[in-house]
PDB file of C-alpha atoms in Angstrom:
ATOM      1  CA  MET X   1      -0.462  -0.225   0.185  1.00  0.00           C
ATOM      2  CA  ASN X   2       1.270   3.502  -0.625  1.00  0.00           C
ATOM      3  CA  TYR X   3       1.966   6.649   0.651  1.00  0.00           C
ATOM      4  CA  LEU X   4      -1.259   8.251  -0.864  1.00  0.00           C
ATOM      5  CA  GLU X   5      -3.527   4.635  -0.144  1.00  0.00           C
ATOM      6  CA  LEU X   6      -2.179   4.849   3.642  1.00  0.00           C
ATOM      7  CA  ILE X   7      -3.391   8.596   3.399  1.00  0.00           C
ATOM      8  CA  ASN X   8      -7.059   7.823   2.353  1.00  0.00           C
ATOM      9  CA  LYS X   9      -7.391   5.395   4.408  1.00  0.00           C
ATOM     10  CA  CYS X  10      -7.359   6.862   7.451  1.00  0.00           C
ATOM     11  CA  LEU X  11      -9.340   9.568   6.110  1.00  0.00           C
ATOM     12  CA  VAL X  12     -11.727   6.580   5.679  1.00  0.00           C
ATOM     13  CA  GLU X  13     -11.314   5.629   9.406  1.00  0.00           C
ATOM     14  CA  LEU X  14     -11.581   8.997  10.135  1.00  0.00           C
ATOM     15  CA  ASN X  15     -14.481   9.509   8.202  1.00  0.00           C
ATOM     16  CA  TYR X  16     -13.287  12.036   6.030  1.00  0.00           C
ATOM     17  CA  LYS X  17     -13.593  12.973   2.651  1.00  0.00           C
ATOM     18  CA  GLN X  18     -10.825  11.039   0.050  1.00  0.00           C
ATOM     19  CA  VAL X  19      -8.843  12.767  -2.401  1.00  0.00           C
ATOM     20  CA  SER X  20      -8.134  11.607  -5.802  1.00  0.00           C
ATOM     21  CA  ALA X  21      -4.697  12.886  -6.776  1.00  0.00           C
ATOM     22  CA  PHE X  22      -1.860  13.698  -4.106  1.00  0.00           C
ATOM     23  CA  SER X  23      -1.848  17.445  -5.127  1.00  0.00           C
ATOM     24  CA  GLU X  24      -4.912  17.953  -3.210  1.00  0.00           C
ATOM     25  CA  LEU X  25      -3.756  17.119  -0.132  1.00  0.00           C
ATOM     26  CA  THR X  26      -3.851  21.007   1.045  1.00  0.00           C
ATOM     27  CA  LYS X  27      -6.185  20.667   4.805  1.00  0.00           C
ATOM     28  CA  ASN X  28      -4.291  20.749   8.275  1.00  0.00           C
ATOM     29  CA  ASP X  29      -5.593  17.225   8.749  1.00  0.00           C
ATOM     30  CA  HIS X  30      -3.839  16.411   5.826  1.00  0.00           C
ATOM     31  CA  LYS X  31      -0.659  18.135   6.386  1.00  0.00           C
ATOM     32  CA  LYS X  32      -1.056  16.201  10.197  1.00  0.00           C
ATOM     33  CA  LEU X  33      -1.549  12.907   8.699  1.00  0.00           C
ATOM     34  CA  LYS X  34       1.093  12.650   6.450  1.00  0.00           C
ATOM     35  CA  ASN X  35       3.802  13.975   8.758  1.00  0.00           C
ATOM     36  CA  ILE X  36       2.082  11.161  11.712  1.00  0.00           C
ATOM     37  CA  LEU X  37       2.591   8.416   8.903  1.00  0.00           C
ATOM     38  CA  ASN X  38       6.216   8.914   8.797  1.00  0.00           C
ATOM     39  CA  VAL X  39       6.799  10.040  12.131  1.00  0.00           C
ATOM     40  CA  ILE X  40       5.257   6.404  13.252  1.00  0.00           C
ATOM     41  CA  ASN X  41       6.713   4.133  10.318  1.00  0.00           C
ATOM     42  CA  SER X  42      10.638   5.917  11.408  1.00  0.00           C
ATOM     43  CA  GLU X  43       8.987   4.583  15.094  1.00  0.00           C
ATOM     44  CA  ILE X  44       8.547   1.629  14.466  1.00  0.00           C
ATOM     45  CA  CYS X  45      11.159   0.704  12.221  1.00  0.00           C
ATOM     46  CA  GLY X  46      13.830   2.560  14.636  1.00  0.00           C
ATOM     47  CA  SER X  47      12.558   0.467  17.658  1.00  0.00           C
ATOM     48  CA  ASP X  48      14.361  -2.629  17.448  1.00  0.00           C
ATOM     49  CA  ARG X  49      16.515  -4.707  15.630  1.00  0.00           C
ATOM     50  CA  TRP X  50      13.931  -5.908  12.548  1.00  0.00           C
ATOM     51  CA  ASN X  51      15.229  -7.651  10.004  1.00  0.00           C
ATOM     52  CA  PHE X  52      13.781  -6.862   7.275  1.00  0.00           C
ATOM     53  CA  LEU X  53      16.188  -3.922   7.712  1.00  0.00           C
ATOM     54  CA  LEU X  54      19.153  -6.233   8.054  1.00  0.00           C
ATOM     55  CA  ARG X  55      21.800  -4.697   5.253  1.00  0.00           C
ATOM     56  CA  LYS X  56      25.025  -6.055   3.749  1.00  0.00           C
ATOM     57  CA  LYS X  57      27.545  -3.769   3.176  1.00  0.00           C
ATOM     58  CA  GLN X  58      31.624  -4.467   1.480  1.00  0.00           C
ATOM     59  CA  LEU X  59      34.634  -2.380   2.582  1.00  0.00           C
ATOM     60  CA  VAL X  60      38.244  -1.835   2.087  1.00  0.00           C
ATOM     61  CA  LEU X  61      40.496  -0.804   5.020  1.00  0.00           C
ATOM     62  CA  PRO X  62      44.316   0.017   3.432  1.00  0.00           C
ATOM     63  CA  LYS X  63      47.214  -1.289   5.072  1.00  0.00           C
ATOM     64  CA  ASN X  64      48.488   0.890   8.000  1.00  0.00           C
ATOM     65  CA  THR X  65      46.206   3.114   8.111  1.00  0.00           C
ATOM     66  CA  GLY X  66      43.575   2.792  11.202  1.00  0.00           C
ATOM     67  CA  GLU X  67      40.305   4.530  10.016  1.00  0.00           C
ATOM     68  CA  ILE X  68      37.981   4.791   7.161  1.00  0.00           C
ATOM     69  CA  GLU X  69      34.882   6.954   6.049  1.00  0.00           C
ATOM     70  CA  ASN X  70      31.527   6.198   7.902  1.00  0.00           C
ATOM     71  CA  SER X  71      29.385   5.112   4.786  1.00  0.00           C
ATOM     72  CA  VAL X  72      26.989   3.100   6.533  1.00  0.00           C
ATOM     73  CA  ASP X  73      23.558   4.480   6.028  1.00  0.00           C
ATOM     74  CA  GLY X  74      22.260   3.125   9.312  1.00  0.00           C
ATOM     75  CA  ARG X  75      23.175   0.473  12.842  1.00  0.00           C
ATOM     76  CA  ILE X  76      26.222  -1.582  13.185  1.00  0.00           C
ATOM     77  CA  GLU X  77      24.511  -4.527  14.058  1.00  0.00           C
ATOM     78  CA  ALA X  78      28.500  -6.848  13.335  1.00  0.00           C
ATOM     79  CA  LEU X  79      31.430  -6.224  11.893  1.00  0.00           C
ATOM     80  CA  ILE X  80      33.870  -8.972  10.392  1.00  0.00           C
ATOM     81  CA  ILE X  81      37.661  -9.764   9.116  1.00  0.00           C
ATOM     82  CA  ASP X  82      38.712 -12.338   8.194  1.00  0.00           C
ATOM     83  CA  GLY X  83      36.065 -14.302   9.183  1.00  0.00           C
ATOM     84  CA  VAL X  84      36.491 -12.674  12.731  1.00  0.00           C
ATOM     85  CA  LYS X  85      33.770 -10.754  14.281  1.00  0.00           C
ATOM     86  CA  PHE X  86      35.313  -6.984  15.960  1.00  0.00           C
ATOM     87  CA  ASP X  87      33.672  -5.802  18.832  1.00  0.00           C
ATOM     88  CA  TYR X  88      32.585  -2.091  18.814  1.00  0.00           C
ATOM     89  CA  TYR X  89      34.650  -0.645  21.858  1.00  0.00           C
ATOM     90  CA  GLU X  90      33.468   2.433  23.607  1.00  0.00           C
ATOM     91  CA  GLU X  91      37.064   4.066  24.273  1.00  0.00           C
ATOM     92  CA  PHE X  92      37.530   5.679  20.704  1.00  0.00           C
ATOM     93  CA  GLU X  93      40.775   7.307  22.003  1.00  0.00           C
ATOM     94  CA  THR X  94      42.647   4.044  22.463  1.00  0.00           C
ATOM     95  CA  PHE X  95      42.654   3.613  18.699  1.00  0.00           C
ATOM     96  CA  PHE X  96      44.665   7.040  18.163  1.00  0.00           C
ATOM     97  CA  VAL X  97      47.246   5.292  20.720  1.00  0.00           C
ATOM     98  CA  ASN X  98      46.626   1.666  19.112  1.00  0.00           C
ATOM     99  CA  SER X  99      45.941   0.944  22.878  1.00  0.00           C
ATOM    100  CA  GLN X 100      42.595  -0.737  22.090  1.00  0.00           C
ATOM    101  CA  PRO X 101      41.523  -4.875  22.904  1.00  0.00           C
ATOM    102  CA  GLN X 102      41.840  -7.213  20.503  1.00  0.00           C
ATOM    103  CA  ASN X 103      39.395  -7.594  17.696  1.00  0.00           C
ATOM    104  CA  THR X 104      38.055  -4.453  18.479  1.00  0.00           C
ATOM    105  CA  TYR X 105      36.707  -1.574  16.489  1.00  0.00           C
ATOM    106  CA  SER X 106      35.077   1.445  17.396  1.00  0.00           C
ATOM    107  CA  LEU X 107      33.357   5.160  15.595  1.00  0.00           C
ATOM    108  CA  PHE X 108      34.684   9.134  16.148  1.00  0.00           C
ATOM    109  CA  ASP X 109      33.182  11.765  13.726  1.00  0.00           C
ATOM    110  CA  ASP X 110      32.391   9.847  10.752  1.00  0.00           C
ATOM    111  CA  LYS X 111      35.213   7.142  10.741  1.00  0.00           C
ATOM    112  CA  ILE X 112      35.399   3.683  12.045  1.00  0.00           C
ATOM    113  CA  LEU X 113      38.450   3.107  13.637  1.00  0.00           C
ATOM    114  CA  PHE X 114      40.761  -0.316  13.043  1.00  0.00           C
ATOM    115  CA  PRO X 115      43.420  -1.571  14.536  1.00  0.00           C
ATOM    116  CA  ILE X 116      46.575  -0.948  11.493  1.00  0.00           C
ATOM    117  CA  PHE X 117      46.591  -3.965   9.732  1.00  0.00           C
ATOM    118  CA  ASN X 118      50.170  -4.371   7.515  1.00  0.00           C
ATOM    119  CA  GLN X 119      47.892  -5.434   4.381  1.00  0.00           C
ATOM    120  CA  ASP X 120      44.783  -4.426   2.696  1.00  0.00           C
ATOM    121  CA  LYS X 121      41.463  -5.939   4.730  1.00  0.00           C
ATOM    122  CA  ASP X 122      38.305  -7.027   3.457  1.00  0.00           C
ATOM    123  CA  ILE X 123      35.426  -5.725   5.964  1.00  0.00           C
ATOM    124  CA  GLU X 124      31.835  -7.550   6.023  1.00  0.00           C
ATOM    125  CA  ILE X 125      29.331  -4.865   7.634  1.00  0.00           C
ATOM    126  CA  LEU X 126      26.014  -6.211   8.551  1.00  0.00           C
ATOM    127  CA  TYR X 127      23.788  -3.046   9.641  1.00  0.00           C
ATOM    128  CA  TYR X 128      20.284  -2.351  10.118  1.00  0.00           C
ATOM    129  CA  THR X 129      19.711   0.748   7.661  1.00  0.00           C
ATOM    130  CA  LYS X 130      18.195   4.389   8.698  1.00  0.00           C
ATOM    131  CA  ASN X 131      15.937   3.856   5.871  1.00  0.00           C
ATOM    132  CA  CYS X 132      12.046   3.559   6.333  1.00  0.00           C
ATOM    133  CA  ALA X 133      10.644   4.256   2.881  1.00  0.00           C
ATOM    134  CA  LYS X 134      10.767   3.739  -0.320  1.00  0.00           C
ATOM    135  CA  ASP X 135      10.037   4.722  -4.453  1.00  0.00           C
ATOM    136  CA  SER X 136       7.934   3.127  -6.522  1.00  0.00           C
ATOM    137  CA  GLU X 137      11.447   1.999  -8.194  1.00  0.00           C
ATOM    138  CA  GLY X 138      12.699   0.320  -5.139  1.00  0.00           C
ATOM    139  CA  THR X 139      14.947   2.912  -4.224  1.00  0.00           C
ATOM    140  CA  GLU X 140      15.481   3.620  -0.298  1.00  0.00           C
ATOM    141  CA  LYS X 141      14.606   6.475   1.076  1.00  0.00           C
ATOM    142  CA  PHE X 142      13.963   8.170   4.584  1.00  0.00           C
ATOM    143  CA  ILE X 143      10.490   9.075   4.900  1.00  0.00           C
ATOM    144  CA  MET X 144       7.684   9.017   2.392  1.00  0.00           C
ATOM    145  CA  GLU X 145       7.480  12.216   0.536  1.00  0.00           C
ATOM    146  CA  ASP X 146       5.709  11.037  -2.662  1.00  0.00           C
ATOM    147  CA  ALA X 147       2.317   9.017  -3.682  1.00  0.00           C
ATOM    148  CA  GLU X 148       3.440   6.115  -4.599  1.00  0.00           C
ATOM    149  CA  ASP X 149       6.289   5.664  -2.124  1.00  0.00           C
ATOM    150  CA  SER X 150       5.873   2.955   0.471  1.00  0.00           C
ATOM    151  CA  SER X 151       7.014   1.494   3.662  1.00  0.00           C
ATOM    152  CA  LEU X 152      10.187  -0.726   4.671  1.00  0.00           C
ATOM    153  CA  ILE X 153       7.445  -2.533   7.534  1.00  0.00           C
ATOM    154  CA  PRO X 154       6.556  -5.405   4.932  1.00  0.00           C
ATOM    155  CA  GLU X 155       3.002  -6.073   3.593  1.00  0.00           C
ATOM    156  CA  PRO X 156       0.361  -7.184   5.014  1.00  0.00           C
ATOM    157  CA  PHE X 157       1.734  -5.425   8.812  1.00  0.00           C
ATOM    158  CA  SER X 158       2.471  -1.882   7.113  1.00  0.00           C
ATOM    159  CA  GLU X 159      -1.236  -1.169   6.390  1.00  0.00           C
ATOM    160  CA  PRO X 160      -2.571  -1.954   9.841  1.00  0.00           C
ATOM    161  CA  LEU X 161      -0.366  -0.465  11.823  1.00  0.00           C
ATOM    162  CA  LEU X 162       0.510   3.260  10.174  1.00  0.00           C
ATOM    163  CA  VAL X 163      -3.295   3.443   9.527  1.00  0.00           C
ATOM    164  CA  TYR X 164      -4.533   2.598  13.251  1.00  0.00           C
ATOM    165  CA  GLY X 165      -1.215   3.792  14.464  1.00  0.00           C
ATOM    166  CA  ALA X 166      -1.576   7.731  12.939  1.00  0.00           C
ATOM    167  CA  CYS X 167      -5.765   8.170  13.237  1.00  0.00           C
ATOM    168  CA  MET X 168      -5.031   7.222  17.274  1.00  0.00           C
ATOM    169  CA  ARG X 169      -2.041   9.622  17.267  1.00  0.00           C
ATOM    170  CA  LEU X 170      -4.626  12.429  14.296  1.00  0.00           C
ATOM    171  CA  LYS X 171      -6.985  12.195  17.240  1.00  0.00           C
ATOM    172  CA  GLY X 172      -5.334  11.776  20.390  1.00  0.00           C
ATOM    173  CA  ASN X 173      -8.119  10.961  22.417  1.00  0.00           C
ATOM    174  CA  PRO X 174      -8.855   7.488  24.452  1.00  0.00           C
ATOM    175  CA  GLN X 175     -12.588   8.579  24.337  1.00  0.00           C
ATOM    176  CA  HIS X 176     -12.741   9.035  21.234  1.00  0.00           C
ATOM    177  CA  VAL X 177     -16.106   6.707  19.569  1.00  0.00           C
ATOM    178  CA  ARG X 178     -13.509   4.725  17.985  1.00  0.00           C
ATOM    179  CA  PHE X 179     -10.121   5.311  19.293  1.00  0.00           C
ATOM    180  CA  ASN X 180     -10.302   1.414  21.142  1.00  0.00           C
ATOM    181  CA  TYR X 181     -11.131  -0.171  17.930  1.00  0.00           C
ATOM    182  CA  TRP X 182      -7.728   1.727  16.573  1.00  0.00           C
ATOM    183  CA  TYR X 183      -5.786   0.582  19.274  1.00  0.00           C
ATOM    184  CA  SER X 184      -6.920  -2.687  19.063  1.00  0.00           C
ATOM    185  CA  MET X 185      -6.375  -3.400  15.131  1.00  0.00           C
ATOM    186  CA  TYR X 186      -3.401  -1.409  16.224  1.00  0.00           C
ATOM    187  CA  LYS X 187      -1.789  -4.255  18.399  1.00  0.00           C
ATOM    188  CA  ASP X 188      -3.160  -7.294  16.586  1.00  0.00           C
ATOM    189  CA  ALA X 189      -1.352  -6.089  13.994  1.00  0.00           C
ATOM    190  CA  LEU X 190       2.182  -5.841  16.084  1.00  0.00           C
ATOM    191  CA  ALA X 191       1.689  -8.689  17.267  1.00  0.00           C
ATOM    192  CA  ASN X 192       1.701  -9.997  14.164  1.00  0.00           C
ATOM    193  CA  LEU X 193       4.615  -8.409  13.509  1.00  0.00           C
ATOM    194  CA  ARG X 194       6.864  -9.527  16.055  1.00  0.00           C
ATOM    195  CA  SER X 195       5.716 -13.575  15.982  1.00  0.00           C
ATOM    196  CA  ARG X 196       5.900 -13.279  11.644  1.00  0.00           C
ATOM    197  CA  ILE X 197       9.156 -11.507  11.542  1.00  0.00           C
ATOM    198  CA  SER X 198      11.572 -12.216  14.546  1.00  0.00           C
ATOM    199  CA  PRO X 199      14.020 -14.935  13.328  1.00  0.00           C
ATOM    200  CA  SER X 200      13.763 -16.189  17.068  1.00  0.00           C
ATOM    201  CA  MET X 201      11.679 -16.532  19.499  1.00  0.00           C
ATOM    202  CA  ASP X 202      14.004 -15.590  22.125  1.00  0.00           C
ATOM    203  CA  GLU X 203      13.712 -12.236  20.174  1.00  0.00           C
ATOM    204  CA  ALA X 204      10.327 -10.519  21.073  1.00  0.00           C
ATOM    205  CA  PRO X 205      10.273  -6.734  19.859  1.00  0.00           C
ATOM    206  CA  SER X 206       8.098  -4.345  21.350  1.00  0.00           C
ATOM    207  CA  VAL X 207       6.993  -0.733  20.474  1.00  0.00           C
ATOM    208  CA  LYS X 208       5.192   1.610  22.773  1.00  0.00           C
ATOM    209  CA  LEU X 209       2.867   3.549  20.807  1.00  0.00           C
ATOM    210  CA  HIS X 210       3.127   7.466  22.954  1.00  0.00           C
ATOM    211  CA  ARG X 211      -0.070   9.499  23.067  1.00  0.00           C
ATOM    212  CA  ARG X 212      -0.436  12.895  23.361  1.00  0.00           C
TER     213      ARG X 212
END
């Protein structure tokens, strides 16, 4: 379901008039819905280690160099060199004097810091993308902006999560006649996402939708 379809689904739930074109979304509630859908989409995507956001990247660390530009567009999950997983080490200053623990890396000023090797090293990085949406051609982007954009949350979970979540957020009143219905549908969709998307029963991500 694309961005415009999500907005129209929200309008139906709110008993508002649907629009036939993205350019018709000019009213205040239209603008609020557009923003809220992206906020909720971002909150859900950024809340845990969802495997639908897991990506892989290959980098090269030149020999006798202890740092490279951090071109990873998200949160690093694992960094592997020569088949060995390197652990993240917070004390980045130790890398400048080569006193860091063995098999560790750190982050500083848009750089990834490493031990110094006497030969080039291929680095494999697994990471969770910070992007939450994609355009009609599948190119990932941070937010939904155009009518044909869609969420990276897999169907059929994205529709109920975003639509019912957005309706709750827009109204923000538990006393609203449809609030409990929206909340129930949102919770069911979230439970389905957890059970279908989590790679194992030991991993149960949670998402909290804050009321305003």
